[in-house]
Short mmCIF file of N, CA and C in Angstrom, two decimals:
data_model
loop_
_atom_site.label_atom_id
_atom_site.label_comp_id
_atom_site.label_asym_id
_atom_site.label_seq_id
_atom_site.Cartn_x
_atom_site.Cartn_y
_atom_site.Cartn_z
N UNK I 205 29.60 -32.73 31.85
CA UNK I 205 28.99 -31.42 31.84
C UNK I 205 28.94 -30.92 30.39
N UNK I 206 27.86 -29.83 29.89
CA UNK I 206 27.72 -29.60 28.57
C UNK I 206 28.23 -27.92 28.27
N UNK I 207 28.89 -27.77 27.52
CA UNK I 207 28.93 -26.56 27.30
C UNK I 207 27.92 -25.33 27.93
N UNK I 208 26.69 -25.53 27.62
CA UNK I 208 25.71 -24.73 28.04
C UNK I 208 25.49 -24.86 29.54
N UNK I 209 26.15 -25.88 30.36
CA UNK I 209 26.01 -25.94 32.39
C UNK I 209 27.33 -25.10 32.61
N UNK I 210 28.24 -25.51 31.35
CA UNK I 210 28.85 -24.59 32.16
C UNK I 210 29.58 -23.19 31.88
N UNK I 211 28.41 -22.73 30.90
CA UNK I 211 28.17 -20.89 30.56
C UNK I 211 27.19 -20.69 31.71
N UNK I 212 26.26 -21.67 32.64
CA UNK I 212 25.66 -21.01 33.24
C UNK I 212 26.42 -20.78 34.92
N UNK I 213 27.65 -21.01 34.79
CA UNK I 213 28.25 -20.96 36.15
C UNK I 213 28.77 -19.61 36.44
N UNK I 214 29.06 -19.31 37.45
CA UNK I 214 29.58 -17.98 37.68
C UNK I 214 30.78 -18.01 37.72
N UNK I 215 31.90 -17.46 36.87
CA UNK I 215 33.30 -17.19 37.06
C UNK I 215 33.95 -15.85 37.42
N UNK I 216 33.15 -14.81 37.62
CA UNK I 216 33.22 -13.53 38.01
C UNK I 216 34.71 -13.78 38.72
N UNK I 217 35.64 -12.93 38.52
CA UNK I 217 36.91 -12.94 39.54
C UNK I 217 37.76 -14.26 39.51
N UNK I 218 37.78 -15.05 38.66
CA UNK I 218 38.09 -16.51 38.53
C UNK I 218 39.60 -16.27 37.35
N UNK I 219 40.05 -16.99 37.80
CA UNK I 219 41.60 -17.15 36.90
C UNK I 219 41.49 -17.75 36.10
N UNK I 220 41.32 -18.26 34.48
CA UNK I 220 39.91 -19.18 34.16
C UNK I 220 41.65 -19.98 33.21
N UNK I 221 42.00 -21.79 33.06
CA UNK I 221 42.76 -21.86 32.18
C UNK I 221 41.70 -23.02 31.10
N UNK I 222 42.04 -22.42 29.60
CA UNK I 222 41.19 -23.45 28.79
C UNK I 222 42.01 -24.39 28.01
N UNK I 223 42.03 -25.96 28.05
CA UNK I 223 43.01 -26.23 27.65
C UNK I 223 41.86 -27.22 26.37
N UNK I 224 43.13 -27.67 25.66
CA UNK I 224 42.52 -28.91 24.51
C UNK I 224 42.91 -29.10 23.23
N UNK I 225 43.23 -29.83 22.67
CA UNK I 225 43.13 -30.29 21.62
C UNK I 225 43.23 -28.98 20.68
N UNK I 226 43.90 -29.13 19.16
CA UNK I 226 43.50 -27.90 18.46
C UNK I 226 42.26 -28.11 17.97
N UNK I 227 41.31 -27.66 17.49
CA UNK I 227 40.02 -27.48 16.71
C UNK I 227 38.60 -27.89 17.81
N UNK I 228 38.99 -27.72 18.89
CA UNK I 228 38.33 -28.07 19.69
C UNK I 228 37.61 -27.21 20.31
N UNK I 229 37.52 -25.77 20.38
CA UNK I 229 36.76 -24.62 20.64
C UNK I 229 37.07 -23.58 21.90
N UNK I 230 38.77 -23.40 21.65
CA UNK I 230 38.90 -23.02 23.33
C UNK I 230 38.59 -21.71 22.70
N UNK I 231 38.97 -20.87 21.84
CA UNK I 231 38.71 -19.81 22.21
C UNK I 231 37.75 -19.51 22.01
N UNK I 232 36.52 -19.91 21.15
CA UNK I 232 35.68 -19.73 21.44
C UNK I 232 34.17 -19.33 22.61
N UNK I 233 35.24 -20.18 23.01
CA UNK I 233 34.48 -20.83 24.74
C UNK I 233 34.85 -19.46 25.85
N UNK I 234 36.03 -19.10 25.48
CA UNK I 234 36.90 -17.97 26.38
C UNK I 234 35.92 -16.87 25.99
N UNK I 235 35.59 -16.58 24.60
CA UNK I 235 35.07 -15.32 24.28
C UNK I 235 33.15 -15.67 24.60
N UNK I 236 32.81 -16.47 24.72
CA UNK I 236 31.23 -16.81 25.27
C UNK I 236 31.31 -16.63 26.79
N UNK I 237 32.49 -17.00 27.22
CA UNK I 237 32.33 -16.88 28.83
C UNK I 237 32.75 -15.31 29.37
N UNK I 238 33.56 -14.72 28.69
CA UNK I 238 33.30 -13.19 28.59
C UNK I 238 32.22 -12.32 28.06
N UNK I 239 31.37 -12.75 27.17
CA UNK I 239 30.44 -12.45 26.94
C UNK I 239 29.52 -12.49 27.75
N UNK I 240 29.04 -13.69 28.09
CA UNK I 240 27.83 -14.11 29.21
C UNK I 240 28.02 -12.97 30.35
N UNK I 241 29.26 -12.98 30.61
CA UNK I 241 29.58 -12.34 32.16
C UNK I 241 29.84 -10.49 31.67
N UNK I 242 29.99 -10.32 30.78
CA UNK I 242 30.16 -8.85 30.23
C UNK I 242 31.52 -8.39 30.95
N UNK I 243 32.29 -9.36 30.52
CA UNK I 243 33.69 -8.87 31.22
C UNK I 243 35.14 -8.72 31.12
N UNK I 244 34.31 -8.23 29.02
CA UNK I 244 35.90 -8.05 28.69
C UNK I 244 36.44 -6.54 29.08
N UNK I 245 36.02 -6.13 30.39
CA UNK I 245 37.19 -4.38 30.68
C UNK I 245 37.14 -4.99 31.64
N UNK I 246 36.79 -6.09 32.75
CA UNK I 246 37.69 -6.36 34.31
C UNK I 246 38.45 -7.93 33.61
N UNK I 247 38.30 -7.91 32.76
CA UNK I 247 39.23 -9.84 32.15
C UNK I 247 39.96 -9.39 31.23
N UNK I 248 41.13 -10.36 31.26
CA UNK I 248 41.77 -10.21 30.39
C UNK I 248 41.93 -12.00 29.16
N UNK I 249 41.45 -11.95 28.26
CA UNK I 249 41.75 -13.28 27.67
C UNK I 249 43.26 -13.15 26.83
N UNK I 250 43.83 -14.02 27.24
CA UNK I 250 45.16 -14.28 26.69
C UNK I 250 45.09 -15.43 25.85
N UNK I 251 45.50 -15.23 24.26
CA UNK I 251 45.68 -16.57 23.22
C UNK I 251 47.04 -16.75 23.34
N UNK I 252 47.20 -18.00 24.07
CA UNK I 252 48.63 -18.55 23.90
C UNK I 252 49.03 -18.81 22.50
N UNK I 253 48.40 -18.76 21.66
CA UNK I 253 49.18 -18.96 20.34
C UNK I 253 49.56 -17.54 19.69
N UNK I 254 49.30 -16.43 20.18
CA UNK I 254 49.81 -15.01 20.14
C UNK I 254 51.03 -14.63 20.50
N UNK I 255 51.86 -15.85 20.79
CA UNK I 255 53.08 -16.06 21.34
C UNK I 255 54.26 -16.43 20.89
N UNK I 256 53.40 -17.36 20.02
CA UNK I 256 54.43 -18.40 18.83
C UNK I 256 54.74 -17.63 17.44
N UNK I 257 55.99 -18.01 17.49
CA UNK I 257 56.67 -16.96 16.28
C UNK I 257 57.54 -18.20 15.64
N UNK I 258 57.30 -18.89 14.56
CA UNK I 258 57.58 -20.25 13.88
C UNK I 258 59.10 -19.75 13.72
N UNK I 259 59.21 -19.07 13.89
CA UNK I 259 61.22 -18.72 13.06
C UNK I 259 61.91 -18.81 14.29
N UNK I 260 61.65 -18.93 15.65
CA UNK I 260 62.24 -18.55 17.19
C UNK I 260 62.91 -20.29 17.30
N UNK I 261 63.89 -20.96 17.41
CA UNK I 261 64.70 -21.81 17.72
C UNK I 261 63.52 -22.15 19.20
N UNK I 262 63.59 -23.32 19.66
CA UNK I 262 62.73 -23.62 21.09
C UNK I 262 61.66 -22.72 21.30
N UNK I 263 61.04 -22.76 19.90
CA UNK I 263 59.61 -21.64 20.37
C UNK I 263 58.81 -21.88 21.49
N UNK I 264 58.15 -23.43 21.49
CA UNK I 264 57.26 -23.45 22.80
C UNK I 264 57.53 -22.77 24.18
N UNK I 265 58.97 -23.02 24.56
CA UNK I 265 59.78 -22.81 25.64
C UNK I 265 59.69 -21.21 25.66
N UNK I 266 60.19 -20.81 24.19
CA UNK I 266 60.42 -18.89 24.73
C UNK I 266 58.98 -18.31 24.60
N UNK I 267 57.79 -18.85 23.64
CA UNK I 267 56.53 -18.28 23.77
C UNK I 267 56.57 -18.65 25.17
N UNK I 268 56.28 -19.46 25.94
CA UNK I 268 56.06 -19.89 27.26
C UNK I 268 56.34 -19.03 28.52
N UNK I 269 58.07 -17.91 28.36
CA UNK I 269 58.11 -16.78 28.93
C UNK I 269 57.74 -16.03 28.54
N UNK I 270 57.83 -15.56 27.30
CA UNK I 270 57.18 -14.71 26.93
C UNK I 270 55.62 -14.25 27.69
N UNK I 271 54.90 -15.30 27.76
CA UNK I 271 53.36 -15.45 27.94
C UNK I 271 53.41 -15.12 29.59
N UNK I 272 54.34 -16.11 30.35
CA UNK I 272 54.26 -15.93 31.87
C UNK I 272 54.99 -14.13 31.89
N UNK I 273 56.07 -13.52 31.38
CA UNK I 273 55.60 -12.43 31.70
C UNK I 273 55.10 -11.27 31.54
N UNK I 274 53.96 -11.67 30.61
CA UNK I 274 52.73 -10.64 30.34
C UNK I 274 52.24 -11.07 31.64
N UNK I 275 51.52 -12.54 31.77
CA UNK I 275 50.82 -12.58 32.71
C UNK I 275 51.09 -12.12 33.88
N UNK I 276 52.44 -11.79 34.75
CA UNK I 276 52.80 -10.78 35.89
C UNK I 276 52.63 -9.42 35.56
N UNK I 277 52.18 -8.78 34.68
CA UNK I 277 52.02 -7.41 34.58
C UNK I 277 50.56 -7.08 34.01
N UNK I 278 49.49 -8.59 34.71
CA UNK I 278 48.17 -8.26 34.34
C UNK I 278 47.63 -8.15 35.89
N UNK I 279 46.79 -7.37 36.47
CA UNK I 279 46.27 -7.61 37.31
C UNK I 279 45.00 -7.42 37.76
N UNK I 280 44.16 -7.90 36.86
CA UNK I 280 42.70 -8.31 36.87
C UNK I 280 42.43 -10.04 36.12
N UNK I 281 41.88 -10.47 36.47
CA UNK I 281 41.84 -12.39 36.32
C UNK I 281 41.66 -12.60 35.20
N UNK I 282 42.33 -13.09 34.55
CA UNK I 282 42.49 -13.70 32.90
C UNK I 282 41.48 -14.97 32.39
N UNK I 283 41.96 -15.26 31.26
CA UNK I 283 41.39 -16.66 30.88
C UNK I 283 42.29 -17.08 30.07
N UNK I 284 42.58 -17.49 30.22
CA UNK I 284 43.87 -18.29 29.17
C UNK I 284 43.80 -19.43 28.17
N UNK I 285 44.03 -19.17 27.51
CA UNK I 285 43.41 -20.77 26.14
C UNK I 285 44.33 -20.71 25.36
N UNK I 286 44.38 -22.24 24.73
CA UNK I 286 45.61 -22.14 24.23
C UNK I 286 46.12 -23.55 24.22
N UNK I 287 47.18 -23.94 23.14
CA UNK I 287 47.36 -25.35 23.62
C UNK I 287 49.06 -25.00 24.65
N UNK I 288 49.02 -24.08 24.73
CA UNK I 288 50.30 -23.46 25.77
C UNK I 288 50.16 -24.17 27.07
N UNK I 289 48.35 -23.86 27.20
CA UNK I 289 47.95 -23.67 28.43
C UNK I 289 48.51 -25.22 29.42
N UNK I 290 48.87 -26.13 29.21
CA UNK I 290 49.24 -27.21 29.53
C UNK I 290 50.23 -26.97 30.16
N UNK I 291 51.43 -26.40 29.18
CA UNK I 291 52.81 -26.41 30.29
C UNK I 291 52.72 -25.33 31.06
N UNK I 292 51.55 -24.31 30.77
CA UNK I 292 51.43 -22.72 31.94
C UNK I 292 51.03 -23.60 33.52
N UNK I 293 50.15 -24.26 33.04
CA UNK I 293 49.86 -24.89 34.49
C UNK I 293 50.93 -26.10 35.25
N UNK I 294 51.63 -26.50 34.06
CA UNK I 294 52.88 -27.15 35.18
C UNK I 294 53.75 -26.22 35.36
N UNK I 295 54.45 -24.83 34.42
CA UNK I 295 55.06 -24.00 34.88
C UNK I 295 54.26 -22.98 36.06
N UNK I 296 53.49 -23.10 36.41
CA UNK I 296 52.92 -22.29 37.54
C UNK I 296 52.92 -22.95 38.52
N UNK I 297 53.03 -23.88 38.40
CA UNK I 297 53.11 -24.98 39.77
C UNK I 297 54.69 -25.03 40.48
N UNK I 298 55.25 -24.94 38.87
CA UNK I 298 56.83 -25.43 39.29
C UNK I 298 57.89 -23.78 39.91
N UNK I 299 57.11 -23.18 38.89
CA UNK I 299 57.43 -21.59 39.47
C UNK I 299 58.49 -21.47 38.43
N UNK I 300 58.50 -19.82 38.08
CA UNK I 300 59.40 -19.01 36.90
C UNK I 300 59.70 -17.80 38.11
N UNK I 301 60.94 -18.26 38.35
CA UNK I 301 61.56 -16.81 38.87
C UNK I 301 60.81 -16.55 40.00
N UNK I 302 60.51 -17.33 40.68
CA UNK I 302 59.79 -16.41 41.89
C UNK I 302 58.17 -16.39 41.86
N UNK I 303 57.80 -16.55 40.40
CA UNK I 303 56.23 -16.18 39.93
C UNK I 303 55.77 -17.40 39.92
N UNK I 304 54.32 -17.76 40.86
CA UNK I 304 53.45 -18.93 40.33
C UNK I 304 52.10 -18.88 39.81
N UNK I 305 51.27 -19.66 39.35
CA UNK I 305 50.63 -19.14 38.29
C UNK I 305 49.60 -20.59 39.01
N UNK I 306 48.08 -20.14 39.72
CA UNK I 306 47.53 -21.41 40.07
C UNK I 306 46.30 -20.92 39.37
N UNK I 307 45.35 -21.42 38.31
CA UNK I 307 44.31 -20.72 37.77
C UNK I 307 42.92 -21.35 39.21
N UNK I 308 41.92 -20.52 39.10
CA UNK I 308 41.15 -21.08 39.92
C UNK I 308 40.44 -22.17 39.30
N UNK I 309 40.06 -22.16 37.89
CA UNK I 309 39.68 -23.27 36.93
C UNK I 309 40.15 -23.98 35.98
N UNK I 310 39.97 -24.75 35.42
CA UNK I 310 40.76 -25.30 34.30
C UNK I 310 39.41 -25.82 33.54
N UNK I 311 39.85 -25.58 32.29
CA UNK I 311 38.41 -26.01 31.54
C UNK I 311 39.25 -26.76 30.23
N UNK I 312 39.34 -27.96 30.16
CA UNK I 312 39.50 -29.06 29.12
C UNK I 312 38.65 -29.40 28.66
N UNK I 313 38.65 -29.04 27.15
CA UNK I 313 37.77 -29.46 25.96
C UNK I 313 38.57 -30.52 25.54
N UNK I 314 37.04 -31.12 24.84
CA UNK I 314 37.57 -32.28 24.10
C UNK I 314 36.56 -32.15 22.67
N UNK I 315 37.04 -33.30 21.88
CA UNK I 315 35.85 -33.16 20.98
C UNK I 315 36.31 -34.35 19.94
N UNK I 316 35.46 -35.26 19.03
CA UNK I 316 35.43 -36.38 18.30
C UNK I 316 36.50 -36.40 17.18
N UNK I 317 37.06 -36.94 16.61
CA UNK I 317 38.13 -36.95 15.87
C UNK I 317 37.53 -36.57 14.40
N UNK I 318 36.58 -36.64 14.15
CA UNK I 318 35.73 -36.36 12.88
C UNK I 318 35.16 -34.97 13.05
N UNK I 319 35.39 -34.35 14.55
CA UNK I 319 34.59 -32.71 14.39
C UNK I 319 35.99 -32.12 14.42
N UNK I 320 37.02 -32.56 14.62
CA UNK I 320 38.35 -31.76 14.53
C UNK I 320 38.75 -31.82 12.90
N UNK I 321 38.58 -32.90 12.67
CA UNK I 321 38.94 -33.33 11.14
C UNK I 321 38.12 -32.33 10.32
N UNK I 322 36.63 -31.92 10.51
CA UNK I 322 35.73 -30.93 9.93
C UNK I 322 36.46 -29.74 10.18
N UNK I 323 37.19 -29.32 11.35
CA UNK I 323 37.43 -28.21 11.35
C UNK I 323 38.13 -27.82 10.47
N UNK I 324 39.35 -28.45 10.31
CA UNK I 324 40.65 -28.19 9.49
C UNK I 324 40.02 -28.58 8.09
N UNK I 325 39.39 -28.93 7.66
CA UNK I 325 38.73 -29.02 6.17
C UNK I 325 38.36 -27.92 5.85
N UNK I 326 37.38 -27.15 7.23
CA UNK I 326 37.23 -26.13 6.59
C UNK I 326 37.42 -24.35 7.08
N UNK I 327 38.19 -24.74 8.29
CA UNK I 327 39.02 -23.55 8.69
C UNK I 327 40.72 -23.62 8.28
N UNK I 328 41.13 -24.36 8.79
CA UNK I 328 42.49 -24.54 8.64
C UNK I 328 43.12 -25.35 7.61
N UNK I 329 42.80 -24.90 6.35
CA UNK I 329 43.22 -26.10 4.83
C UNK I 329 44.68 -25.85 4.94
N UNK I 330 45.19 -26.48 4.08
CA UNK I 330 46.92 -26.65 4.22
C UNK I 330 47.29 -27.05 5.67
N UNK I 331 46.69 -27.24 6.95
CA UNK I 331 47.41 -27.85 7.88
C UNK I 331 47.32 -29.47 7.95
N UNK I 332 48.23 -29.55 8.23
CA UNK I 332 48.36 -30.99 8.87
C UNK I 332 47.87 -31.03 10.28
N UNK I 333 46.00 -32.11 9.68
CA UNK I 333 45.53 -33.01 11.02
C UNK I 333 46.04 -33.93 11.20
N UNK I 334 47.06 -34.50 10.58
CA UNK I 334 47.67 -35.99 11.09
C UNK I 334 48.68 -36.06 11.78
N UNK I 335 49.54 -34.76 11.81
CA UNK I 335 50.29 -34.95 13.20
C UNK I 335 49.82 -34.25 14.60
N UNK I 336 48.30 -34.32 14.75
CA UNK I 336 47.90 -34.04 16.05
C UNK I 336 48.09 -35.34 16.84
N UNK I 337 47.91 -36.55 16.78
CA UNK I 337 47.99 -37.34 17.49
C UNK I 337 49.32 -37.22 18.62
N UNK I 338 50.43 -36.63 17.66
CA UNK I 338 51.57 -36.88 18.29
C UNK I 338 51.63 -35.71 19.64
N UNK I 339 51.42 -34.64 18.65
CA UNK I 339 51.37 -33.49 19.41
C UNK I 339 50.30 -33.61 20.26
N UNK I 340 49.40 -34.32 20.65
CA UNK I 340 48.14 -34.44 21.89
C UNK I 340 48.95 -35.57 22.67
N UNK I 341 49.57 -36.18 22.10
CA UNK I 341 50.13 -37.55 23.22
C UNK I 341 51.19 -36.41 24.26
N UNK I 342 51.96 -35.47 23.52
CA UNK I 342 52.62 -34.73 23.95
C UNK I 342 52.07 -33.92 25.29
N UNK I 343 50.82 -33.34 24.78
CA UNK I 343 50.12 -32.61 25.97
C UNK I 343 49.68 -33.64 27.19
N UNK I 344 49.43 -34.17 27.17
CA UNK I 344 48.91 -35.69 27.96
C UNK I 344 49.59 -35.81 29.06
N UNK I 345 50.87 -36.22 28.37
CA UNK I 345 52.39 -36.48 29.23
C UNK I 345 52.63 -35.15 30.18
N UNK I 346 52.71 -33.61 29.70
CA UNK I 346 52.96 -32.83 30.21
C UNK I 346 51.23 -32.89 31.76
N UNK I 347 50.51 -33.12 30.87
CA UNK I 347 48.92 -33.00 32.23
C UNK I 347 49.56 -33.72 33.21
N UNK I 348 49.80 -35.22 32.55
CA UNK I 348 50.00 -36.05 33.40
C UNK I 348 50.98 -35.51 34.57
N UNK I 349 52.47 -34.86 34.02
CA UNK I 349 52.87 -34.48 35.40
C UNK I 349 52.52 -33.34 36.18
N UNK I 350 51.79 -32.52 35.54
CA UNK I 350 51.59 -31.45 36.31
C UNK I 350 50.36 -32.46 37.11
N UNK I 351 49.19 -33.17 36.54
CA UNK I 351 48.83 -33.68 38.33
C UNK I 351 49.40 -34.66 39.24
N UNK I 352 50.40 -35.02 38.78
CA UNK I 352 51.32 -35.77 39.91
C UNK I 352 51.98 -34.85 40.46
N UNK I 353 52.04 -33.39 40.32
CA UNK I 353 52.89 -32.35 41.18
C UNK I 353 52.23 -31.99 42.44
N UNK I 354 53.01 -31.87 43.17
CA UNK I 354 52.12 -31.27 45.16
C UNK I 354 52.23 -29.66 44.44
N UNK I 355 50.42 -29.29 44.09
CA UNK I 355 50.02 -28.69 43.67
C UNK I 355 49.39 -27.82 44.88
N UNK I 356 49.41 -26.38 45.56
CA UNK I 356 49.17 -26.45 46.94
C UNK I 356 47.57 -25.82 46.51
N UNK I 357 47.03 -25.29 45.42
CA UNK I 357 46.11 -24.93 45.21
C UNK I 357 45.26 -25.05 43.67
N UNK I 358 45.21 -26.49 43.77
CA UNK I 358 44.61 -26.93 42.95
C UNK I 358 43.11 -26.28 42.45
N UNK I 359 42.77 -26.36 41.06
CA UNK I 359 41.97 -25.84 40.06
C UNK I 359 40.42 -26.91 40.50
N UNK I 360 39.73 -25.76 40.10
CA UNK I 360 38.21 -27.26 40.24
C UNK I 360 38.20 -26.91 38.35
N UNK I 361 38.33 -28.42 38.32
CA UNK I 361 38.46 -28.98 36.74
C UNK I 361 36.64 -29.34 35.86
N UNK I 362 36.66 -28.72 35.28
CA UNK I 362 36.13 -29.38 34.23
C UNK I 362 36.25 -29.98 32.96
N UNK I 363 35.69 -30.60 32.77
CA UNK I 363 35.76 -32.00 31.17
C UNK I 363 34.51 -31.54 29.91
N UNK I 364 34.86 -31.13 29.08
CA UNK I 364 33.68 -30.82 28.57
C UNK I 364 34.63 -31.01 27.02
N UNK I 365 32.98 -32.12 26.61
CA UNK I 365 33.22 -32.78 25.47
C UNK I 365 32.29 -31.76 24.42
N UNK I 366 32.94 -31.25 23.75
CA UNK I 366 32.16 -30.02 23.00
C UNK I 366 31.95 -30.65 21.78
N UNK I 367 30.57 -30.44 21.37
CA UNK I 367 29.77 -31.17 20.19
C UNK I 367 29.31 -29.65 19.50
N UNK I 368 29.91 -29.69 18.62
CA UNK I 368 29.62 -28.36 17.52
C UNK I 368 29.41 -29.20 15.95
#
């Protein structure tokens, strides 16, 4: 599916999660699909990286509550993006305290190793693209178990290889 099939879908009322790769266009994608639909006062988009505070000992882990409990004190349907968004959907499966977290979509971007490499050339200088590999093998492992989990209300997934 292409970016543009699937701005033309309807997500009205949809729990929306965007996952992928860094430089790969989630939030972008979050703020076009609020746009299209004119629905940033009934949506809420959440940047999981609005979470991460580099000085916090086990940051992923405490951004991670942190994030699940904003998300219990939202109650109109979000979109979530983020490279968070990976362990939100095995922690919503597995449950925090009582709280589960099933998005109605999941939207995984992808994108060529040479348009990520462009990105960070020329958005993100001073980062290191060479330890994404590790950190994407990382996310992988975590997908991987969240779909081997008895998931009771599984996401209709999309794959979208974004060419920018």
């Amino acid at each position: 599916m292409t970016r543009a099939e699937l701005l033309s879908l309807d997500f009205r009322g949809k729990n929306i999660v965007i996952i992928g790769s860094p430089a790969t266009g989630k939030t972008t994608l979050a703020r076009l699909i609020a746009d299209k639909l004119g629905m940033y006062e009934q949506w809420k988009i959440v940047h999981t990286d609005d979470y991460m505070q580099p000085h916090r000992k086990d940051d992923y882990k405490l951004a991670l509550y942190d994030m699940i409990d904003q998300l219990q004190s939202i109650h109109v349907p979000v979109i979530v993006e983020g490279v968070q968004g990976y362990r939100l959907l095995r922690k919503g499966v597995e449950g925090h305290e009582g709280w589960h977290f099933y998005p109605d979509v999941v939207i995984e971007l992808t994108a060529s190793e040479e348009q990520i490499r462009r990105v960070y050339e020329r958005e993100r200088i001073g980062k290191n693209v060479g330890s994404l590999g590790a950190f994407n093998k990382m996310h992988q492992t975590i997908l991987e178990k969240y779909r081997a989990m008895d998931n009771p209300h599984p996401p209709i997934w999309y794959t979208i290889e974004n060419k920018f």
